[in-house]
Each structure stands twice: as C-alpha cells, then as structure tokens.
Coordinates of C-alpha atoms in Angstrom, one line a residue:
M1 CA 0.0 0.0 0.0
R2 CA 1.4 3.4 -1.0
P3 CA 1.9 6.2 1.6
I4 CA -0.9 8.8 1.9
I5 CA -0.2 11.9 -0.1
P6 CA -1.8 15.4 0.5
R7 CA -4.1 14.9 -2.5
D8 CA -5.7 11.9 -0.8
L9 CA -6.9 14.2 2.0
E10 CA -8.6 16.7 -0.3
P11 CA -12.4 16.4 0.2
D12 CA -14.5 15.9 -2.9
E13 CA -17.4 18.4 -3.5
H14 CA -19.9 16.4 -1.5
L15 CA -17.6 16.0 1.6
A16 CA -16.6 19.7 1.2
A17 CA -20.3 20.7 1.3
R18 CA -20.7 18.7 4.5
L19 CA -17.6 20.3 6.1
R20 CA -19.0 23.7 5.1
M21 CA -22.2 22.8 6.9
D22 CA -20.3 21.7 10.0
F23 CA -18.4 25.1 9.9
D24 CA -21.7 27.0 9.6
Y25 CA -22.9 25.5 12.9
L26 CA -20.0 27.0 14.8
S27 CA -20.2 30.2 16.8
D28 CA -17.6 33.0 16.4
T29 CA -15.6 31.9 19.4
E30 CA -15.5 28.3 18.1
R31 CA -14.3 29.5 14.8
R32 CA -11.6 31.6 16.5
I33 CA -10.5 28.5 18.4
L34 CA -10.2 26.5 15.2
H35 CA -8.3 29.3 13.5
E36 CA -5.7 29.3 16.3
V37 CA -5.5 25.6 16.4
C38 CA -5.0 25.5 12.6
A39 CA -2.4 28.2 12.6
A40 CA -0.4 26.6 15.4
E41 CA -0.9 22.9 14.3
G42 CA -1.1 22.0 17.9
I43 CA -1.7 24.3 20.9
N44 CA -2.6 23.9 24.6
E45 CA -5.3 25.5 26.6
P46 CA -3.0 28.2 28.4
Q47 CA -1.7 29.2 25.0
L48 CA -5.2 29.5 23.6
Q49 CA -6.2 31.6 26.6
G50 CA -3.4 34.0 25.5
H51 CA -5.3 34.5 22.2
I52 CA -8.9 34.1 23.2
S53 CA -10.0 35.7 26.5
H54 CA -13.4 34.0 26.9
P55 CA -14.4 32.9 30.5
R56 CA -16.0 29.7 29.1
L57 CA -13.1 28.7 27.0
P58 CA -12.7 25.3 28.8
T59 CA -16.4 24.6 28.1
F60 CA -16.0 25.3 24.4
L61 CA -12.9 23.1 24.2
H62 CA -14.6 20.2 25.9
G63 CA -17.7 20.5 23.8
M64 CA -15.8 20.8 20.5
T65 CA -13.7 17.8 21.5
Q66 CA -16.8 15.8 22.3
L67 CA -18.3 16.8 19.0
G68 CA -15.2 15.8 17.0
Y69 CA -14.2 19.3 15.9
L70 CA -11.1 19.0 18.0
R71 CA -9.0 16.1 19.3
R72 CA -6.4 15.9 22.0
E73 CA -2.8 15.1 21.4
G74 CA -1.4 15.0 24.9
D75 CA -1.9 18.5 26.3
D76 CA -2.4 20.0 22.9
Y77 CA -5.5 20.4 20.8
A78 CA -5.5 19.6 17.0
V79 CA -8.3 19.8 14.4
G80 CA -10.5 16.7 14.7
N81 CA -9.5 15.0 11.4
A82 CA -7.2 15.6 8.4
F83 CA -10.1 16.2 6.0
F84 CA -11.6 19.0 8.1
A85 CA -8.1 20.5 8.8
G86 CA -7.4 20.6 5.0
W87 CA -10.8 22.2 4.3
L88 CA -10.3 24.8 7.0
R89 CA -6.9 25.8 5.6
E90 CA -8.1 26.0 2.0
S91 CA -11.7 27.1 2.1
A92 CA -12.8 28.5 5.5
D93 CA -14.0 32.1 5.4
W94 CA -12.6 33.2 8.8
K95 CA -13.9 36.8 8.3
Q96 CA -17.6 35.7 8.0
K97 CA -19.6 36.4 11.1
S98 CA -21.5 33.4 12.4
E99 CA -25.3 33.4 12.7
I100 CA -24.9 31.2 15.8
S101 CA -24.3 33.0 19.1
D102 CA -21.9 31.8 21.7
E103 CA -24.7 31.7 24.2
A104 CA -26.8 29.5 22.0
T105 CA -23.9 27.2 21.4
L106 CA -23.2 26.8 25.1
D107 CA -26.9 26.2 25.8
M108 CA -26.9 23.6 23.0
M109 CA -23.8 21.9 24.2
E110 CA -24.9 21.6 27.7
G111 CA -28.6 20.9 26.8
G112 CA -27.7 18.3 24.1
K113 CA -25.3 16.5 26.3
R114 CA -27.8 16.4 29.2
M115 CA -30.5 15.0 26.9
I116 CA -28.1 12.3 25.5
K117 CA -27.2 11.3 29.0
R118 CA -30.8 11.1 29.8
S119 CA -31.6 8.9 26.8
A120 CA -28.7 6.6 27.7
A121 CA -30.0 6.3 31.2
L122 CA -33.4 5.3 29.9
M123 CA -31.9 2.8 27.6
R124 CA -30.0 1.2 30.4
D125 CA -33.1 1.1 32.6
R126 CA -35.1 -0.7 29.8
K127 CA -32.3 -3.2 29.3
A128 CA -32.0 -3.9 33.0
A129 CA -35.7 -4.4 33.3
G130 CA -35.9 -6.8 30.4
Q131 CA -38.0 -4.5 28.3
P132 CA -37.7 -4.3 24.5
P133 CA -35.3 -1.6 23.2
Y134 CA -36.4 1.6 21.5
V135 CA -37.3 1.1 17.8
L136 CA -34.8 3.0 15.7
V137 CA -35.8 4.9 12.5
L138 CA -33.0 6.1 10.2
G139 CA -33.3 8.6 7.4
A140 CA -31.1 10.1 4.7
G141 CA -29.4 12.5 7.2
A142 CA -27.6 9.5 8.6
T143 CA -25.8 8.9 5.3
L144 CA -24.2 12.3 4.5
S145 CA -21.0 11.9 6.5
S146 CA -20.4 8.6 4.8
G147 CA -20.3 10.3 1.4
C148 CA -23.8 9.7 0.1
R149 CA -25.5 12.4 -1.8
A150 CA -28.2 14.7 -0.4
M151 CA -31.6 14.5 -2.1
R152 CA -31.2 18.1 -3.4
D153 CA -27.9 17.1 -5.0
V154 CA -29.4 14.1 -6.7
V155 CA -32.2 16.1 -8.1
Q156 CA -29.9 18.8 -9.5
E157 CA -27.6 16.2 -11.1
V158 CA -30.5 14.3 -12.8
V159 CA -32.6 17.3 -13.9
G160 CA -29.8 19.9 -14.3
H161 CA -31.4 22.2 -11.6
Y162 CA -33.6 21.7 -8.5
D163 CA -37.0 20.8 -9.7
L164 CA -38.7 17.9 -7.8
K165 CA -41.6 17.6 -10.2
A166 CA -39.3 17.2 -13.2
F167 CA -37.3 14.7 -11.2
Y168 CA -40.3 12.6 -10.4
D169 CA -41.5 12.8 -14.0
I170 CA -38.1 11.5 -15.2
L171 CA -38.2 8.6 -12.8
D172 CA -41.8 7.6 -13.6
N173 CA -40.8 7.2 -17.3
L174 CA -37.8 5.0 -16.6
S175 CA -37.8 1.2 -16.4
E176 CA -36.5 -0.5 -13.3
T177 CA -33.1 -1.2 -15.0
E178 CA -32.9 2.4 -16.4
R179 CA -33.7 3.9 -13.0
Y180 CA -31.0 1.7 -11.4
A181 CA -28.4 2.6 -14.0
R182 CA -29.2 6.3 -13.5
L183 CA -29.3 6.5 -9.7
Q184 CA -26.9 3.8 -8.4
Q185 CA -23.9 6.2 -8.7
F186 CA -25.4 8.4 -6.0
F187 CA -25.6 5.6 -3.4
Q188 CA -22.4 3.7 -3.9
E189 CA -20.9 4.8 -0.6
P190 CA -17.2 4.0 0.2
Y191 CA -17.5 3.1 3.9
P192 CA -19.7 3.6 6.9
S193 CA -18.9 6.7 9.0
P194 CA -18.0 6.3 12.7
G195 CA -21.7 6.9 13.6
Y196 CA -22.7 3.7 11.8
R197 CA -20.1 1.7 13.6
H198 CA -21.2 3.1 17.0
L199 CA -24.9 2.2 16.1
A200 CA -23.9 -1.3 15.0
E201 CA -22.0 -1.8 18.3
L202 CA -25.0 -0.7 20.3
A203 CA -27.2 -3.1 18.4
K204 CA -24.7 -5.8 19.0
I205 CA -24.9 -5.4 22.7
G206 CA -28.6 -5.2 22.8
Y207 CA -29.6 -1.5 22.8
F208 CA -31.4 -1.8 19.4
D209 CA -33.3 -4.8 18.0
V210 CA -35.7 -3.4 15.3
I211 CA -34.4 -0.8 12.9
F212 CA -36.5 0.8 10.1
S213 CA -34.5 2.7 7.4
T214 CA -35.6 4.6 4.3
N215 CA -32.1 4.4 2.8
F216 CA -31.1 2.3 -0.1
D217 CA -27.4 1.9 0.7
F218 CA -25.6 -0.8 2.7
L219 CA -23.9 1.4 5.3
L220 CA -25.5 -0.2 8.3
E221 CA -25.1 -3.7 6.9
N222 CA -21.4 -3.0 6.3
A223 CA -21.1 -1.6 9.8
F224 CA -22.7 -4.8 11.3
T225 CA -20.0 -6.8 9.5
E226 CA -17.2 -4.4 10.8
V227 CA -18.2 -5.0 14.4
G228 CA -18.3 -8.7 14.0
L229 CA -21.9 -9.5 13.5
K230 CA -22.5 -12.4 11.1
A231 CA -25.3 -13.0 8.5
E232 CA -27.1 -15.2 11.0
D233 CA -27.1 -12.4 13.6
V234 CA -29.1 -9.9 11.5
E235 CA -32.1 -10.3 9.2
V236 CA -32.2 -7.7 6.5
L237 CA -35.7 -7.3 5.0
V238 CA -36.6 -5.2 2.0
N239 CA -40.1 -3.9 1.5
G240 CA -41.1 -4.8 -2.0
R241 CA -38.6 -7.7 -2.3
E242 CA -40.1 -9.8 0.5
S243 CA -43.8 -10.3 0.7
E244 CA -45.9 -8.5 3.4
D245 CA -46.6 -11.8 5.1
Y246 CA -42.9 -12.7 5.2
I247 CA -42.0 -9.3 6.7
L248 CA -44.7 -9.7 9.4
K249 CA -43.5 -13.2 10.4
A250 CA -39.8 -12.2 10.3
L251 CA -40.4 -9.2 12.6
E252 CA -42.2 -11.4 15.1
R253 CA -39.6 -14.2 15.2
P254 CA -37.3 -14.1 18.2
T255 CA -34.2 -14.9 16.2
P256 CA -32.2 -13.4 14.8
R257 CA -32.6 -10.6 17.4
I258 CA -31.6 -7.8 15.1
K259 CA -33.9 -7.0 12.2
L260 CA -33.3 -4.2 9.6
L261 CA -36.4 -3.4 7.5
K262 CA -35.5 -1.2 4.5
L263 CA -38.9 0.5 3.9
H264 CA -38.2 2.2 0.6
G265 CA -36.1 -0.5 -1.1
D266 CA -32.5 -1.5 -1.6
L267 CA -29.9 -0.7 -4.2
K268 CA -28.9 -4.4 -4.7
A269 CA -32.6 -5.4 -5.1
R270 CA -33.0 -2.6 -7.7
N271 CA -36.1 -1.5 -5.8
M272 CA -36.0 2.2 -4.9
A273 CA -39.1 4.1 -3.9
F274 CA -38.7 7.9 -4.7
T275 CA -41.8 9.5 -6.1
P276 CA -44.9 10.7 -4.2
K277 CA -46.9 7.8 -5.7
E278 CA -44.3 5.3 -4.5
I279 CA -44.1 6.6 -1.0
F280 CA -47.8 7.5 -0.5
E281 CA -48.7 4.3 1.4
F282 CA -47.5 0.9 2.4
G283 CA -49.5 -2.3 1.9
Q284 CA -52.2 -2.7 4.6
K285 CA -50.4 -5.5 6.4
V286 CA -47.0 -3.6 6.5
E287 CA -48.8 -0.4 7.6
N288 CA -50.5 -2.2 10.5
V289 CA -47.3 -3.8 11.8
L290 CA -45.3 -0.6 11.4
A291 CA -48.0 1.3 13.3
K292 CA -47.5 -1.3 16.1
Y293 CA -43.8 -0.6 16.4
L294 CA -43.9 3.2 15.6
N295 CA -46.5 3.8 18.2
G296 CA -44.2 2.4 20.9
D297 CA -41.1 4.3 22.0
V298 CA -38.9 5.3 19.0
V299 CA -35.6 7.1 18.3
I300 CA -35.7 8.9 15.0
I301 CA -32.3 9.9 13.6
G302 CA -31.6 12.0 10.5
H303 CA -35.2 11.8 9.2
E304 CA -37.4 14.8 8.4
M305 CA -40.6 12.7 8.5
R306 CA -42.0 14.0 5.3
D307 CA -42.9 10.6 3.8
D308 CA -46.6 10.0 3.7
D309 CA -46.4 6.2 4.0
I310 CA -44.4 6.4 7.3
N311 CA -46.4 9.2 8.7
R312 CA -49.7 7.3 8.2
C313 CA -48.3 4.8 10.7
I314 CA -47.5 7.3 13.5
R315 CA -50.4 8.0 15.8
D316 CA -50.8 8.7 19.5
G317 CA -48.5 6.5 21.5
G318 CA -45.2 6.2 23.2
A319 CA -42.2 8.5 23.5
I320 CA -40.4 10.0 20.5
W321 CA -36.7 11.0 20.6
Y322 CA -36.2 13.1 17.5
V323 CA -32.6 13.7 16.6
H324 CA -32.0 16.1 13.7
P325 CA -29.6 19.1 13.3
E326 CA -32.6 21.3 12.5
E327 CA -35.5 21.9 14.8
P328 CA -38.8 20.6 13.4
A329 CA -40.6 23.3 11.4
V330 CA -43.8 24.6 13.1
E331 CA -46.9 22.8 11.7
S332 CA -44.8 20.1 10.0
F333 CA -45.9 16.5 10.6
I334 CA -43.2 15.7 13.1
W335 CA -43.8 19.0 15.0
R336 CA -47.5 18.0 15.4
A337 CA -46.6 14.5 16.4
I338 CA -44.3 15.7 19.2
Q339 CA -47.1 17.9 20.6
V340 CA -49.3 14.9 21.3
R341 CA -46.7 12.3 22.4
P342 CA -44.0 12.4 25.1
S343 CA -41.1 13.8 23.1
T344 CA -37.5 15.0 23.3
V345 CA -35.9 16.9 20.4
I346 CA -32.1 17.0 20.2
S347 CA -30.9 19.5 17.6
G348 CA -27.8 21.4 16.6
A349 CA -24.3 20.0 16.5
P350 CA -25.0 17.2 19.0
A351 CA -27.8 15.9 16.7
Q352 CA -25.4 15.5 13.7
F353 CA -25.4 11.8 13.1
D354 CA -21.8 10.9 13.9
N355 CA -21.8 13.2 17.0
F356 CA -25.0 11.8 18.4
C357 CA -24.1 8.2 17.9
E358 CA -20.6 8.6 19.4
M359 CA -21.8 10.4 22.5
L360 CA -24.6 7.9 23.0
Y361 CA -22.1 5.0 22.6
K362 CA -19.8 6.6 25.1
E363 CA -22.6 7.1 27.6
L364 CA -23.8 3.6 27.3
T365 CA -20.5 1.8 27.2
G366 CA -18.2 4.1 29.2
D367 CA -15.7 3.7 26.4
L368 CA -14.0 7.1 26.1
S369 CA -11.4 6.0 23.6
S370 CA -13.5 6.0 20.4

C-alpha cells in the first residue's frame, strides 16, 4: 500500500459541502479556536487563553472535542480530522460572522449532552428491566457523513437544476433497469462513517433490535460486519422484495434478534421508492405492523418525517426521541406528532449523526477511547 499523499486528503465536492455545513454550525468563538489551532498545528489551553479571553473557553474546548471538531494530542489540541483540517486551511471564510451566538452554542452543548445522558440512562433502565429496546428509525441525514449524496444534489444532477416535479416525471418514465443505472452512482458509498459503527456496536450489545430505514445503501449492513456480526445475527428485510406476510412473520420471530427493514427499497434489489406515488402508502399489512412498532417508544435519527407512508403509521402512542440538526418546522408533521406524544428533540451539532451516535455510545459503554 502506497503512503498517503496530500491529494488523498482533499475532500470531494460532497464532503466539502458537509464540512461547510459543520463550519456553519460554529459560533464566532468556536471559529476563533479552530483558527488558532489550525495556525499553530497544535496548541494547549493556556496558549489558547493568551489569544482568546473568553471565560467559558474550557467549556468550548470540551464541547468541541466531544463533537469531533477538535482532538487531544497529549496536552495539545488539534483539528478533529485531516479532511476538516485541510478544508479549513483552503476554504474556510474566517472573516464571515457566524449566525450562531456563543450563548446559543453553550446552551446547546450543555442541553444536548444532558439529553443524550438522559436517553442513555433510559436505555440502560429498559435493558436492566428486560423491556424491549427503542425502535430505531434512520433517514437520509444519517448517510451524508459517509459520502452519500443529499436528495437536493441528486435532483440537481439528474434534472440539471432543482425541480422535484421534473425529477419525479423522469423517474416515472424509466424502467427498473434504467432507473437503477441512472441512480446507483449516488448511493455507492465508500465506507460507513463512525456513527454507523457506533450504532452497530449498540445493536450488537442489545440496545437496538428493530431498525427501520428509508435508505437504499448498505452502510448499516457493512457496519454490522465491521463490528463482528454475522449473517445469522441480523435479518435484512426489503419492503417490495419480501412479501408482506414474510415481513410480518420475520419481525415477530425471536431470532435473529436484530432486524433491519428497508422501507423504501434497496440498491442491490434494484427496488428504490422515490416518487410521491411510490411513498404514498404501504400495503395494509405492512402499515399495520409498522403502526404497532412506531406507536411504541422510538428514536428517529436523520429523518425529516415527510414521507406519507411512514407518517400514516404514526399515531398517539409512546415516546419520540427526535434527533436532527434542524428543529422541526412549526406545523410540520413531526412537529405536530411531538405535541401529542411524550417527546424530546435533540438539535444542533449534538444531533449530527456521527456526533450523536458517538456520544450515546460513550454514555452507554463508558468507552471514552473512540
């Protein structure tokens, strides 16, 4: 294997867009910290205090380290990873004023961490009491840090500009093979991000059993393999590939314990539901069984809950933990759902997929090394 060269660490346009988004979530003080760390290529807290006189500097440093923006090298701080460091050096607009205040960031750091600690405590309590784990729902927001394309990017690439109606019209007029050939390039991810590996570890040790995903990729399946789970440990079900009766029976079987149901299809199965007609409703049997699970206690990560077929299954019921960088828009479906069910919303940087999964993993396992 050849040595890594600087070009290997240059982010492509999709990763660069994600890094830009991460940078946009930072307050002015956080950006100043990163600027000093970048310039020094390693700097300790007393040295930083000589450049940044903020009374809560230790809190910022701790929070940024927890969220992966920084990492410790002995007593020094460095940028969290080489890709982000390279992007900061080449592309960061250090003069741009942040729209995120320091006060909001500190509140978010402390509030987000408190809520993640609380969710971990509840998960431990359920496990100790022999109760079923939370049902996990994964959306497209979970895939971005692994290099998958955002929906807006896919539409722009296929249509030439952002026009959802034109995109749906194109898909409706393609055969199954034509659609696969046109779209597969957007979902051929290189490897699971750390968040997926943390989720897979948590499933392995019993904190998640039933997982519903609207993603076509194989990130979670690959992460299961990486953490040592074998084919007989996990059953992967694809809506539209398996019959409704088979899905119902598989979800009720005690083994294997871990079940992943891909609600909108699978790249390998060449079954990908995209258009409003395709995600309007599930078959009646699948809808009934989903309603049973989704009206219990659920953790929703990286999903905006705008799919009619899933939303039909969510009624009054158990607790919702909604994890998404953006707060739910007022009067959106998920906003209305959390008004009538016991709910907790985790937003901002702690709700970014990799950050949330890492912090939850550390809380549940006590492993501070990952």
